[in-house]
C-alpha cells in the first residue's frame, strides 16, 4: 500500500504490519468481527482487513483521528471495513454488540494508566464468550526494560507527558485476568516489541 499525501502516515505501521499479521493469522483465523481500539492513522486497519478478509474490521479512535482513518479505508475500498467509530476509552461511548476479536497497537504506553484500566474494564460488556484480545507494543518485565532502546523510548514518552510510559506486563496481565481473559501467547516482535494475545474464558 503506497503512501498518499493527503492521509496521515506512520512509518512504524509500515514496519510492524507483517510481524503482527503473522500473529493475527493464527489467532484471528476463526474470528469474524474485530474491534480495533485506537486505530490511529488507519494504516493497520486497511492492511489487516485486506489480508484477513473473513473479518469485519471495525476501527475506532478519538474524533480527531477519524478523518485520517476514513482516508485509508476509502482508498482501500474493502467490503469488510465499516466506517470508523468515535471511541474515547475513558468516556466511551463503547459500541454495542459482541466482538469475538479485539486489537490494539501502540496505545497502552500513550494512554494514562486510568485509561488503560478503563479499556480492560469495558471489555466484558463488548466481548463474546470466547473473544481473543491482541495487544502490540513495548512492555517491561519484572520491573526491567527489555532493551536500552526501550529505556530511551520510555524517557522520551515521559518527557512529552508524565502520564505516558512503557507498561509492566504483569500489571496489564492482571487487568486482563480481572476482565476474564487468560494469556495464550506472548510473541516477540522486532524492535523489542511484543504481541500479547489473551482469550476470554467461557465461564467469565
Short mmCIF file of C-alpha atoms in Angstrom, two decimals, residues 3-103:
data_model
loop_
_atom_site.label_atom_id
_atom_site.label_comp_id
_atom_site.label_asym_id
_atom_site.label_seq_id
_atom_site.Cartn_x
_atom_site.Cartn_y
_atom_site.Cartn_z
CA UNK A 3 1.76 6.42 0.92
CA UNK A 4 -0.82 9.00 -0.08
CA UNK A 5 -0.02 12.69 0.56
CA UNK A 6 -3.49 13.52 1.85
CA UNK A 7 -3.53 10.90 4.59
CA UNK A 8 -1.72 10.54 7.93
CA UNK A 9 1.23 8.19 7.75
CA UNK A 10 3.23 6.17 10.27
CA UNK A 11 6.49 4.55 9.24
CA UNK A 12 6.23 2.29 12.29
CA UNK A 13 2.94 0.88 11.00
CA UNK A 14 4.62 0.01 7.72
CA UNK A 15 7.47 -1.75 9.53
CA UNK A 16 5.46 -3.76 12.03
CA UNK A 17 2.42 -4.77 9.98
CA UNK A 18 3.91 -8.03 8.63
CA UNK A 19 5.06 -9.43 12.02
CA UNK A 20 1.72 -8.52 13.60
CA UNK A 21 -0.18 -10.04 10.70
CA UNK A 22 1.67 -13.33 11.23
CA UNK A 23 0.29 -13.48 14.79
CA UNK A 24 -3.21 -12.44 13.77
CA UNK A 25 -3.32 -15.06 11.01
CA UNK A 26 -3.02 -17.70 13.74
CA UNK A 27 -5.23 -16.25 16.45
CA UNK A 28 -7.87 -14.49 14.36
CA UNK A 29 -8.25 -17.26 11.75
CA UNK A 30 -11.63 -18.34 13.15
CA UNK A 31 -12.76 -14.86 14.18
CA UNK A 32 -15.45 -12.85 12.39
CA UNK A 33 -15.82 -9.37 13.96
CA UNK A 34 -12.90 -7.39 15.35
CA UNK A 35 -12.87 -4.05 17.14
CA UNK A 36 -9.62 -2.14 16.76
CA UNK A 37 -9.20 0.21 19.71
CA UNK A 38 -7.12 3.28 18.86
CA UNK A 39 -6.81 2.85 15.10
CA UNK A 40 -4.51 5.86 14.76
CA UNK A 41 -3.70 6.60 11.13
CA UNK A 42 -5.87 3.75 9.82
CA UNK A 43 -2.95 2.02 8.08
CA UNK A 44 -3.16 -1.14 10.14
CA UNK A 45 -6.89 -1.47 9.53
CA UNK A 46 -6.54 -1.20 5.76
CA UNK A 47 -3.67 -3.69 5.70
CA UNK A 48 -5.13 -6.29 8.08
CA UNK A 49 -8.62 -6.13 6.60
CA UNK A 50 -7.17 -6.77 3.14
CA UNK A 51 -5.23 -9.81 4.36
CA UNK A 52 -7.90 -11.18 6.71
CA UNK A 53 -10.98 -10.89 4.50
CA UNK A 54 -13.10 -13.15 6.74
CA UNK A 55 -13.03 -10.42 9.38
CA UNK A 56 -15.24 -7.37 9.62
CA UNK A 57 -12.59 -4.90 10.84
CA UNK A 58 -14.23 -2.16 12.91
CA UNK A 59 -11.95 0.81 13.52
CA UNK A 60 -12.31 3.26 16.40
CA UNK A 61 -10.47 6.23 17.89
CA UNK A 62 -10.97 9.70 19.26
CA UNK A 63 -12.86 12.05 16.96
CA UNK A 64 -9.77 13.89 15.74
CA UNK A 65 -8.34 10.75 14.15
CA UNK A 66 -11.42 9.63 12.24
CA UNK A 67 -10.85 11.69 9.08
CA UNK A 68 -7.44 10.13 8.55
CA UNK A 69 -8.78 6.63 9.20
CA UNK A 70 -11.56 7.23 6.67
CA UNK A 71 -8.94 8.28 4.12
CA UNK A 72 -7.12 4.96 4.36
CA UNK A 73 -10.34 2.94 4.36
CA UNK A 74 -11.84 4.86 1.44
CA UNK A 75 -8.72 4.36 -0.67
CA UNK A 76 -8.57 0.65 0.18
CA UNK A 77 -12.28 0.30 -0.75
CA UNK A 78 -12.68 -3.01 1.07
CA UNK A 79 -16.07 -4.61 1.78
CA UNK A 80 -15.14 -5.54 5.36
CA UNK A 81 -14.28 -2.11 6.81
CA UNK A 82 -17.33 -0.22 8.11
CA UNK A 83 -16.95 3.49 8.93
CA UNK A 84 -14.80 4.24 11.99
CA UNK A 85 -16.44 4.81 15.35
CA UNK A 86 -15.73 7.57 17.84
CA UNK A 87 -14.30 5.96 20.98
CA UNK A 88 -12.62 7.53 23.97
CA UNK A 89 -11.72 4.61 26.22
CA UNK A 90 -12.24 6.61 29.40
CA UNK A 91 -15.55 8.22 28.42
CA UNK A 92 -16.98 6.00 25.68
CA UNK A 93 -19.27 5.55 24.01
CA UNK A 94 -18.34 1.89 23.64
CA UNK A 95 -20.01 0.18 20.67
CA UNK A 96 -22.96 -2.10 21.18
CA UNK A 97 -22.84 -5.75 20.19
CA UNK A 98 -20.35 -8.53 20.70
CA UNK A 99 -16.90 -8.75 19.14
CA UNK A 100 -15.10 -12.08 19.00
CA UNK A 101 -11.77 -10.32 18.44
CA UNK A 102 -10.22 -7.13 19.81
CA UNK A 103 -6.98 -5.48 18.72
#
